Amino acid sequence: MNQFIHLINEMSPYLLLGFFIAGVMHAFIPGRYYSKYLSKPNFMSVLNAAILGIPLPLCSCGVIPTAMSLRKEGASKGAVTSFLIATPQTGVDSILATYSIMGWPFAIVRPIAALVTSLLGGAVVSAVDEKVNPEVHTDKKSASAATKTFWDRIVEALRYAFVDMMGDIGKWLVIGLVVAGAITLLVPDSFFAVFQSNTWASMLLVLCLAVPMYLCATGSIPIAVALMLKGLTPGAALVLLMAGPACNMASILVVRKVLGNKTLWLYLASIIVGAVGFGCLIDMLHFNGVVDFLGQLKNTAACCHEDSDYFNWIFTVALVALLFNALVLQRHKCSCHGDGDCHCHDDHDCKTNNDNDMNTMIFHIEGMACSHCRAAAEKALLSVPGVESAQVDLPTRQAVVKGDVSEDALREALDQVGFKLVD
């Protein structure tokens, strides 16, 4: 238990710093910047998508609608594939958290591996399965962002970092910590003895577990640490950190639906080949004494019986408080978008003023799992000609759309970004 608490104390300052940087990126970098350089079916679009995606703190579910929106706005198949591979593996929050627990070697290798793997996947897709881009849709509401003041953006950054993003990733971070604690406390040290120094057996085990599961880049870190302490090789841990966030059943189904079977197989093959290749390289460097990838973990294990300093405890308490607010308190609040329409997060609905408007439709959306999903759904609805306004509430999965537009058009727009409209 001391080792588990020490793990949280070591991660908390870096996690909070990563969340804050993510919020600043979200508030100060316009979304159109990410789609502007991704439309041409060439290697530069693939490279731009990877470079733009690596620092973005999108979770494994949030990257799906974001990537599909980029495709809808004109991004090439290769660029979308590169974005899908690079983005969920990393992020400023997960890189900092990786450094805090696993040390600088892993913190450096993770974004490099994500970059190389995404370039491989995107380039192959561009060469083999690139087609004419879909019609580009512009965002009607993007112009309003220019009117925001500096302090408006700071408030937006803080809310995104410590409310929206904390709500998206927080659940999976907690699950990752709980799983890591369970492995540490319940799994005997000899359980993984057969995998010690056995790169291929370790990687096969990890791939079987990681590919279908949902793991976020940050939540996978404590699980990888716990497995390494029980005997899995550093290379196998890297495979978990790469394949776990980049592959899951949700992303597999959406990629197949939107980009096609050929792109799906190329996408999966690129992730698996890249993860195994870098995993083998890591183990070769480690077992030949070039880089000690277990050094930081040994320090963590050795320090687990020492009391953490007050500095780390302050950040841990702050992290727990923010997680409780995002995962518990915010779920029971009503949130307004600033235009007079209120979204309630419990069983009642306070959007009654416009329910009788003939140009207002209320329906539910299936497939959303985070604030990025909600934003992508709203953006897709707003792109439909005739829509005056569209608001989506994540906890209730309810959408309110105003305008002279058919339900079929709305259904098609949502379908293109991986969601389903339900009457």
Short mmCIF file of C-alpha atoms in Angstrom, two decimals:
data_model
loop_
_atom_site.label_atom_id
_atom_site.label_comp_id
_atom_site.label_asym_id
_atom_site.label_seq_id
_atom_site.Cartn_x
_atom_site.Cartn_y
_atom_site.Cartn_z
CA MET A 1 0.00 0.00 0.00
CA ASN A 2 2.88 2.39 0.75
CA GLN A 3 4.22 1.82 -2.74
CA PHE A 4 0.78 2.59 -4.22
CA ILE A 5 0.51 5.86 -2.25
CA HIS A 6 4.05 6.82 -3.21
CA LEU A 7 3.16 6.23 -6.86
CA ILE A 8 0.26 8.68 -6.66
CA ASN A 9 2.34 11.26 -4.80
CA GLU A 10 5.06 11.13 -7.43
CA MET A 11 2.60 11.49 -10.33
CA SER A 12 0.28 14.20 -8.97
CA PRO A 13 2.46 17.34 -9.56
CA TYR A 14 3.26 16.28 -13.12
CA LEU A 15 -0.35 15.32 -13.84
CA LEU A 16 -1.66 18.70 -12.71
CA LEU A 17 1.01 20.52 -14.72
CA GLY A 18 0.17 18.43 -17.77
CA PHE A 19 -3.56 19.14 -17.40
CA PHE A 20 -2.85 22.87 -17.17
CA ILE A 21 -0.63 22.89 -20.29
CA ALA A 22 -3.35 20.96 -22.11
CA GLY A 23 -5.89 23.58 -21.11
CA VAL A 24 -3.68 26.39 -22.40
CA MET A 25 -3.23 24.59 -25.72
CA HIS A 26 -6.98 24.10 -26.03
CA ALA A 27 -7.84 27.74 -25.25
CA PHE A 28 -5.13 29.53 -27.22
CA ILE A 29 -4.64 27.35 -30.32
CA PRO A 30 -7.65 27.58 -32.69
CA GLY A 31 -9.09 24.31 -33.89
CA ARG A 32 -8.87 25.32 -37.55
CA TYR A 33 -5.08 25.37 -37.16
CA TYR A 34 -5.08 21.59 -36.80
CA SER A 35 -7.05 20.96 -39.98
CA LYS A 36 -5.41 23.62 -42.17
CA TYR A 37 -2.27 21.61 -42.92
CA LEU A 38 -3.74 18.12 -43.24
CA SER A 39 -5.70 18.14 -46.49
CA LYS A 40 -3.13 17.22 -49.14
CA PRO A 41 -2.67 13.47 -49.79
CA ASN A 42 1.11 13.56 -49.27
CA PHE A 43 3.74 12.83 -46.65
CA MET A 44 3.77 16.41 -45.31
CA SER A 45 0.12 16.08 -44.27
CA VAL A 46 0.98 12.83 -42.51
CA LEU A 47 3.93 14.49 -40.75
CA ASN A 48 1.87 17.54 -39.77
CA ALA A 49 -0.86 15.32 -38.33
CA ALA A 50 1.66 13.41 -36.22
CA ILE A 51 3.42 16.54 -34.94
CA LEU A 52 0.11 18.23 -34.12
CA GLY A 53 -1.34 15.11 -32.51
CA ILE A 54 1.53 14.06 -30.22
CA PRO A 55 1.20 16.91 -27.65
CA LEU A 56 -2.61 16.93 -27.70
CA PRO A 57 -4.06 15.42 -24.51
CA LEU A 58 -6.92 13.57 -26.21
CA CYS A 59 -8.04 10.31 -24.62
CA SER A 60 -8.61 7.14 -26.62
CA CYS A 61 -12.31 7.88 -27.10
CA GLY A 62 -11.93 11.63 -27.64
CA VAL A 63 -9.47 11.18 -30.50
CA ILE A 64 -12.03 9.24 -32.55
CA PRO A 65 -14.60 12.00 -33.18
CA THR A 66 -11.81 14.58 -33.43
CA ALA A 67 -10.12 12.58 -36.19
CA MET A 68 -13.42 11.96 -37.95
CA SER A 69 -14.15 15.70 -37.83
CA LEU A 70 -10.76 16.39 -39.41
CA ARG A 71 -11.65 13.93 -42.15
CA LYS A 72 -14.96 15.66 -42.69
CA GLU A 73 -13.17 19.02 -42.94
CA GLY A 74 -10.91 17.72 -45.69
CA ALA A 75 -7.98 15.94 -44.01
CA SER A 76 -6.51 13.13 -46.09
CA LYS A 77 -6.88 9.49 -45.08
CA GLY A 78 -3.16 9.27 -44.40
CA ALA A 79 -3.24 12.33 -42.15
CA VAL A 80 -6.27 11.04 -40.23
CA THR A 81 -4.58 7.65 -39.74
CA SER A 82 -1.40 9.35 -38.53
CA PHE A 83 -3.44 11.48 -36.12
CA LEU A 84 -5.33 8.44 -34.82
CA ILE A 85 -2.09 6.56 -34.11
CA ALA A 86 -0.01 9.37 -32.60
CA THR A 87 -2.51 11.28 -30.48
CA PRO A 88 -3.84 8.69 -27.99
CA GLN A 89 -0.36 7.32 -27.25
CA THR A 90 0.95 10.58 -25.85
CA GLY A 91 -0.06 14.06 -24.69
CA VAL A 92 1.72 16.57 -22.49
CA ASP A 93 0.03 15.14 -19.40
CA SER A 94 1.06 11.53 -20.05
CA ILE A 95 4.63 12.47 -21.05
CA LEU A 96 5.11 14.36 -17.79
CA ALA A 97 3.48 11.56 -15.81
CA THR A 98 5.73 9.03 -17.54
CA TYR A 99 8.80 11.00 -16.55
CA SER A 100 7.64 11.24 -12.93
CA ILE A 101 7.41 7.46 -12.46
CA MET A 102 9.29 5.72 -15.26
CA GLY A 103 12.12 8.20 -15.80
CA TRP A 104 13.46 10.15 -18.76
CA PRO A 105 14.26 7.13 -21.00
CA PHE A 106 10.59 6.13 -21.25
CA ALA A 107 9.47 9.76 -21.39
CA ILE A 108 11.68 10.32 -24.44
CA VAL A 109 10.95 7.00 -26.15
CA ARG A 110 7.14 7.31 -25.96
CA PRO A 111 6.72 10.37 -28.23
CA ILE A 112 9.47 9.15 -30.59
CA ALA A 113 7.77 5.77 -30.94
CA ALA A 114 4.40 7.48 -31.47
CA LEU A 115 5.91 9.72 -34.16
CA VAL A 116 7.61 6.91 -36.09
CA THR A 117 4.60 4.59 -35.86
CA SER A 118 2.15 7.27 -36.97
CA LEU A 119 4.38 8.24 -39.90
CA LEU A 120 4.58 4.59 -40.93
CA GLY A 121 0.82 4.08 -40.75
CA GLY A 122 -0.09 7.37 -42.40
CA ALA A 123 2.43 6.98 -45.22
CA VAL A 124 1.28 3.44 -46.00
CA VAL A 125 -2.38 4.49 -46.05
CA SER A 126 -1.58 7.46 -48.31
CA ALA A 127 0.23 5.16 -50.73
CA VAL A 128 -2.28 2.29 -50.70
CA ASP A 129 -5.75 3.58 -49.83
CA GLU A 130 -5.89 7.35 -50.39
CA LYS A 131 -9.05 8.66 -52.04
CA VAL A 132 -10.54 12.04 -52.85
CA ASN A 133 -11.23 14.04 -49.72
CA PRO A 134 -14.85 14.51 -48.61
CA GLU A 135 -16.55 17.86 -48.93
CA VAL A 136 -15.10 20.41 -46.55
CA HIS A 137 -17.49 21.91 -44.02
CA THR A 138 -16.72 25.14 -42.22
CA ASP A 139 -17.51 25.80 -38.59
CA LYS A 140 -20.17 28.51 -38.30
CA LYS A 141 -19.30 29.30 -34.72
CA SER A 142 -15.54 29.60 -35.07
CA ALA A 143 -15.67 33.36 -35.68
CA SER A 144 -17.00 33.96 -32.15
CA ALA A 145 -13.73 32.64 -30.73
CA ALA A 146 -11.93 35.75 -32.01
CA THR A 147 -13.94 37.95 -29.64
CA LYS A 148 -12.62 36.24 -26.50
CA THR A 149 -10.32 38.27 -24.28
CA PHE A 150 -7.10 36.96 -22.76
CA TRP A 151 -8.80 36.37 -19.39
CA ASP A 152 -11.72 34.63 -21.07
CA ARG A 153 -9.21 32.21 -22.56
CA ILE A 154 -7.49 31.70 -19.20
CA VAL A 155 -10.83 30.82 -17.62
CA GLU A 156 -11.56 28.52 -20.55
CA ALA A 157 -8.13 26.88 -20.15
CA LEU A 158 -8.68 26.25 -16.44
CA ARG A 159 -12.16 24.86 -16.96
CA TYR A 160 -11.04 22.62 -19.80
CA ALA A 161 -7.99 21.37 -17.85
CA PHE A 162 -9.49 20.77 -14.43
CA VAL A 163 -13.16 20.11 -15.22
CA ASP A 164 -13.70 18.85 -18.77
CA MET A 165 -10.44 17.01 -19.30
CA MET A 166 -10.31 15.82 -15.70
CA GLY A 167 -13.78 14.37 -16.23
CA ASP A 168 -12.73 12.67 -19.48
CA ILE A 169 -9.45 11.14 -18.33
CA GLY A 170 -10.00 11.04 -14.57
CA LYS A 171 -12.13 7.89 -14.56
CA TRP A 172 -9.54 5.97 -16.55
CA LEU A 173 -6.71 7.33 -14.44
CA VAL A 174 -8.45 6.11 -11.29
CA ILE A 175 -9.11 2.72 -12.89
CA GLY A 176 -5.45 2.49 -13.92
CA LEU A 177 -4.29 3.29 -10.39
CA VAL A 178 -6.69 0.78 -8.87
CA VAL A 179 -5.60 -1.95 -11.29
CA ALA A 180 -1.95 -1.14 -10.58
CA GLY A 181 -2.62 -1.31 -6.85
CA ALA A 182 -4.40 -4.64 -7.23
CA ILE A 183 -1.50 -6.06 -9.25
CA THR A 184 1.00 -4.81 -6.66
CA LEU A 185 -0.90 -6.17 -3.68
CA LEU A 186 -2.46 -9.38 -5.01
CA VAL A 187 -0.14 -10.76 -7.70
CA PRO A 188 2.83 -12.77 -6.30
CA ASP A 189 6.27 -11.71 -7.46
CA SER A 190 6.82 -15.17 -8.95
CA PHE A 191 3.62 -15.06 -11.04
CA PHE A 192 5.36 -13.49 -14.06
CA ALA A 193 8.67 -15.30 -13.57
CA VAL A 194 8.23 -17.09 -16.90
CA PHE A 195 8.26 -13.70 -18.67
CA GLN A 196 11.42 -12.33 -17.10
CA SER A 197 13.99 -11.62 -19.83
CA ASN A 198 11.57 -13.16 -22.36
CA THR A 199 10.72 -10.36 -24.76
CA TRP A 200 8.47 -12.26 -27.14
CA ALA A 201 6.38 -14.01 -24.47
CA SER A 202 5.91 -10.72 -22.63
CA MET A 203 4.85 -8.88 -25.77
CA LEU A 204 2.43 -11.58 -26.86
CA LEU A 205 0.74 -11.45 -23.47
CA VAL A 206 0.54 -7.66 -23.53
CA LEU A 207 -0.83 -7.50 -27.08
CA CYS A 208 -3.58 -10.00 -26.27
CA LEU A 209 -4.62 -7.87 -23.31
CA ALA A 210 -4.04 -4.37 -24.69
CA VAL A 211 -5.47 -4.35 -28.23
CA PRO A 212 -9.17 -4.89 -27.41
CA MET A 213 -9.11 -3.05 -24.06
CA TYR A 214 -9.71 0.65 -23.42
CA LEU A 215 -6.61 2.25 -21.88
CA CYS A 216 -5.77 5.95 -21.91
CA ALA A 217 -2.18 7.15 -22.24
CA THR A 218 -2.03 8.35 -18.64
CA GLY A 219 -4.05 5.56 -17.04
CA SER A 220 -1.84 2.92 -18.66
CA ILE A 221 1.28 4.20 -16.87
CA PRO A 222 0.62 2.77 -13.38
CA ILE A 223 -0.45 -0.55 -14.92
CA ALA A 224 2.79 -0.74 -16.93
CA VAL A 225 4.81 0.10 -13.82
CA ALA A 226 3.08 -2.58 -11.75
CA LEU A 227 3.65 -5.22 -14.43
CA MET A 228 7.32 -4.29 -14.79
CA LEU A 229 7.81 -4.60 -11.04
CA LYS A 230 6.30 -8.09 -11.30
CA GLY A 231 8.69 -9.22 -14.00
CA LEU A 232 7.51 -8.08 -17.46
CA THR A 233 10.28 -6.65 -19.62
CA PRO A 234 10.59 -2.90 -20.33
CA GLY A 235 9.91 -3.56 -24.01
CA ALA A 236 6.63 -5.29 -23.18
CA ALA A 237 5.70 -2.33 -20.98
CA LEU A 238 6.27 -0.01 -23.94
CA VAL A 239 4.01 -2.22 -26.07
CA LEU A 240 1.28 -1.73 -23.45
CA LEU A 241 1.86 2.04 -23.43
CA MET A 242 1.59 2.17 -27.23
CA ALA A 243 -0.97 -0.45 -28.23
CA GLY A 244 -3.27 0.00 -25.23
CA PRO A 245 -4.24 3.64 -25.88
CA ALA A 246 -4.07 3.45 -29.69
CA CYS A 247 -6.18 0.30 -30.13
CA ASN A 248 -9.56 -0.53 -28.63
CA MET A 249 -12.81 -1.93 -29.93
CA ALA A 250 -14.44 1.50 -30.22
CA SER A 251 -11.70 2.93 -32.42
CA ILE A 252 -11.53 -0.27 -34.49
CA LEU A 253 -15.25 -0.15 -35.27
CA VAL A 254 -15.27 3.57 -36.12
CA VAL A 255 -12.16 3.40 -38.33
CA ARG A 256 -13.69 0.47 -40.20
CA LYS A 257 -16.96 2.34 -40.68
CA VAL A 258 -15.56 5.71 -41.74
CA LEU A 259 -12.24 4.91 -43.39
CA GLY A 260 -12.87 1.38 -44.65
CA ASN A 261 -11.52 -2.13 -44.09
CA LYS A 262 -8.23 -1.60 -45.91
CA THR A 263 -7.33 1.47 -43.84
CA LEU A 264 -8.36 -0.38 -40.66
CA TRP A 265 -5.97 -3.27 -41.31
CA LEU A 266 -3.15 -0.91 -42.22
CA TYR A 267 -3.87 1.11 -39.06
CA LEU A 268 -3.76 -1.97 -36.80
CA ALA A 269 -0.70 -3.43 -38.52
CA SER A 270 1.22 -0.16 -38.16
CA ILE A 271 0.51 0.05 -34.43
CA ILE A 272 1.38 -3.58 -33.72
CA VAL A 273 4.53 -3.61 -35.88
CA GLY A 274 5.68 -0.28 -34.47
CA ALA A 275 5.00 -1.27 -30.87
CA VAL A 276 6.75 -4.64 -31.17
CA GLY A 277 9.67 -3.10 -33.06
CA PHE A 278 10.28 -0.42 -30.45
CA GLY A 279 9.68 -2.95 -27.67
CA CYS A 280 12.43 -5.19 -29.05
CA LEU A 281 14.74 -2.18 -29.35
CA ILE A 282 14.06 -1.18 -25.74
CA ASP A 283 14.78 -4.68 -24.43
CA MET A 284 17.95 -4.93 -26.51
CA LEU A 285 19.24 -1.64 -25.11
CA HIS A 286 18.22 -2.58 -21.58
CA PHE A 287 19.61 -6.13 -21.44
CA ASN A 288 22.86 -5.03 -23.11
CA GLY A 289 23.33 -2.37 -20.43
CA VAL A 290 23.06 0.62 -22.76
CA VAL A 291 20.08 2.21 -20.96
CA ASP A 292 18.67 1.21 -17.58
CA PHE A 293 14.92 1.37 -18.12
CA LEU A 294 14.26 -0.08 -14.66
CA GLY A 295 16.39 2.43 -12.75
CA GLN A 296 13.55 4.82 -11.97
CA LEU A 297 11.27 1.94 -10.94
CA LYS A 298 13.90 0.62 -8.55
CA ASN A 299 14.10 4.06 -7.00
CA THR A 300 10.33 4.12 -6.67
CA ALA A 301 10.30 0.72 -4.98
CA ALA A 302 13.17 1.70 -2.69
CA CYS A 303 11.48 4.95 -1.66
CA CYS A 304 8.05 3.48 -1.07
CA HIS A 305 8.69 3.17 2.65
CA GLU A 306 9.77 6.80 2.99
CA ASP A 307 7.33 9.57 3.76
CA SER A 308 6.60 11.79 0.78
CA ASP A 309 7.31 15.48 1.35
CA TYR A 310 4.56 18.01 1.99
CA PHE A 311 4.95 19.44 -1.51
CA ASN A 312 3.81 16.18 -3.12
CA TRP A 313 1.02 15.68 -0.60
CA ILE A 314 -0.41 19.12 -1.39
CA PHE A 315 -0.61 18.24 -5.08
CA THR A 316 -2.07 14.82 -4.29
CA VAL A 317 -4.83 16.36 -2.18
CA ALA A 318 -5.51 18.90 -4.96
CA LEU A 319 -5.64 16.11 -7.56
CA VAL A 320 -8.08 14.07 -5.46
CA ALA A 321 -10.29 17.13 -4.89
CA LEU A 322 -10.34 17.99 -8.61
CA LEU A 323 -11.13 14.38 -9.53
CA PHE A 324 -13.99 14.32 -7.03
CA ASN A 325 -15.37 17.57 -8.44
CA ALA A 326 -15.09 16.42 -12.07
CA LEU A 327 -16.33 12.86 -11.60
CA VAL A 328 -18.98 13.38 -8.90
CA LEU A 329 -20.06 16.98 -8.33
CA GLN A 330 -20.12 18.10 -11.97
CA ARG A 331 -22.35 15.17 -12.92
CA HIS A 332 -25.17 16.62 -10.83
CA LYS A 333 -24.92 20.24 -11.89
CA CYS A 334 -26.72 22.23 -14.56
CA SER A 335 -24.36 23.93 -16.98
CA CYS A 336 -25.26 26.84 -19.23
CA HIS A 337 -23.49 27.67 -22.46
CA GLY A 338 -23.93 31.39 -22.07
CA ASP A 339 -26.90 31.83 -24.40
CA GLY A 340 -29.73 31.31 -21.92
CA ASP A 341 -30.25 27.61 -22.54
CA CYS A 342 -29.47 25.46 -19.55
CA HIS A 343 -28.36 21.83 -19.64
CA CYS A 344 -29.27 19.70 -16.64
CA HIS A 345 -27.27 16.62 -15.71
CA ASP A 346 -29.98 14.73 -13.82
CA ASP A 347 -33.32 13.20 -14.69
CA HIS A 348 -35.19 16.46 -15.27
CA ASP A 349 -34.67 18.80 -18.17
CA CYS A 350 -34.80 22.57 -17.81
CA LYS A 351 -34.84 23.32 -21.54
CA THR A 352 -38.59 23.77 -21.57
CA ASN A 353 -38.84 27.26 -23.02
CA ASN A 354 -38.30 26.15 -26.59
CA ASP A 355 -39.78 22.63 -26.53
CA ASN A 356 -42.87 23.77 -28.42
CA ASP A 357 -40.93 25.57 -31.13
CA MET A 358 -41.68 23.92 -34.47
CA ASN A 359 -38.07 24.49 -35.53
CA THR A 360 -36.62 22.82 -32.42
CA MET A 361 -35.82 19.12 -32.30
CA ILE A 362 -34.73 17.17 -29.23
CA PHE A 363 -33.17 13.74 -29.55
CA HIS A 364 -30.46 11.53 -28.08
CA ILE A 365 -27.02 10.64 -29.42
CA GLU A 366 -25.32 7.31 -28.90
CA GLY A 367 -21.56 6.80 -28.86
CA MET A 368 -20.39 9.86 -26.90
CA ALA A 369 -18.01 9.26 -24.00
CA CYS A 370 -16.19 12.54 -23.26
CA SER A 371 -16.27 16.30 -23.75
CA HIS A 372 -14.39 15.96 -27.04
CA CYS A 373 -17.16 13.66 -28.26
CA ARG A 374 -19.74 16.26 -27.25
CA ALA A 375 -17.84 19.03 -29.04
CA ALA A 376 -17.47 16.91 -32.18
CA ALA A 377 -21.18 16.09 -32.17
CA GLU A 378 -22.12 19.76 -31.83
CA LYS A 379 -19.73 20.71 -34.60
CA ALA A 380 -21.17 18.05 -36.90
CA LEU A 381 -24.72 19.26 -36.24
CA LEU A 382 -23.76 22.89 -36.83
CA SER A 383 -22.22 21.97 -40.18
CA VAL A 384 -25.63 20.92 -41.56
CA PRO A 385 -27.21 23.63 -43.76
CA GLY A 386 -30.27 25.12 -42.08
CA VAL A 387 -29.12 24.56 -38.47
CA GLU A 388 -29.26 27.79 -36.46
CA SER A 389 -27.94 26.38 -33.18
CA ALA A 390 -27.08 23.00 -31.71
CA GLN A 391 -26.34 22.08 -28.11
CA VAL A 392 -25.40 18.66 -26.78
CA ASP A 393 -25.41 17.61 -23.13
CA LEU A 394 -22.94 14.81 -22.40
CA PRO A 395 -24.37 13.22 -19.22
CA THR A 396 -27.90 12.92 -20.64
CA ARG A 397 -26.70 12.37 -24.25
CA GLN A 398 -29.43 14.84 -25.26
CA ALA A 399 -29.20 17.23 -28.22
CA VAL A 400 -31.31 20.31 -28.91
CA VAL A 401 -31.20 21.53 -32.51
CA LYS A 402 -32.89 24.66 -33.84
CA GLY A 403 -33.44 25.35 -37.51
CA ASP A 404 -35.24 24.26 -40.64
CA VAL A 405 -33.47 20.96 -41.26
CA SER A 406 -34.41 17.32 -41.77
CA GLU A 407 -33.65 14.62 -39.25
CA ASP A 408 -32.00 12.53 -41.96
CA ALA A 409 -29.46 15.29 -42.61
CA LEU A 410 -28.62 15.45 -38.91
CA ARG A 411 -28.37 11.68 -38.74
CA GLU A 412 -25.94 11.61 -41.66
CA ALA A 413 -23.76 14.35 -40.16
CA LEU A 414 -23.47 12.48 -36.87
CA ASP A 415 -22.87 9.21 -38.66
CA GLN A 416 -19.83 10.72 -40.42
CA VAL A 417 -18.10 11.38 -37.08
CA GLY A 418 -19.00 8.02 -35.54
CA PHE A 419 -22.18 8.80 -33.60
CA LYS A 420 -25.77 7.63 -33.89
CA LEU A 421 -28.92 9.73 -33.65
CA VAL A 422 -31.72 8.16 -31.62
CA ASP A 423 -35.28 9.50 -31.73
#
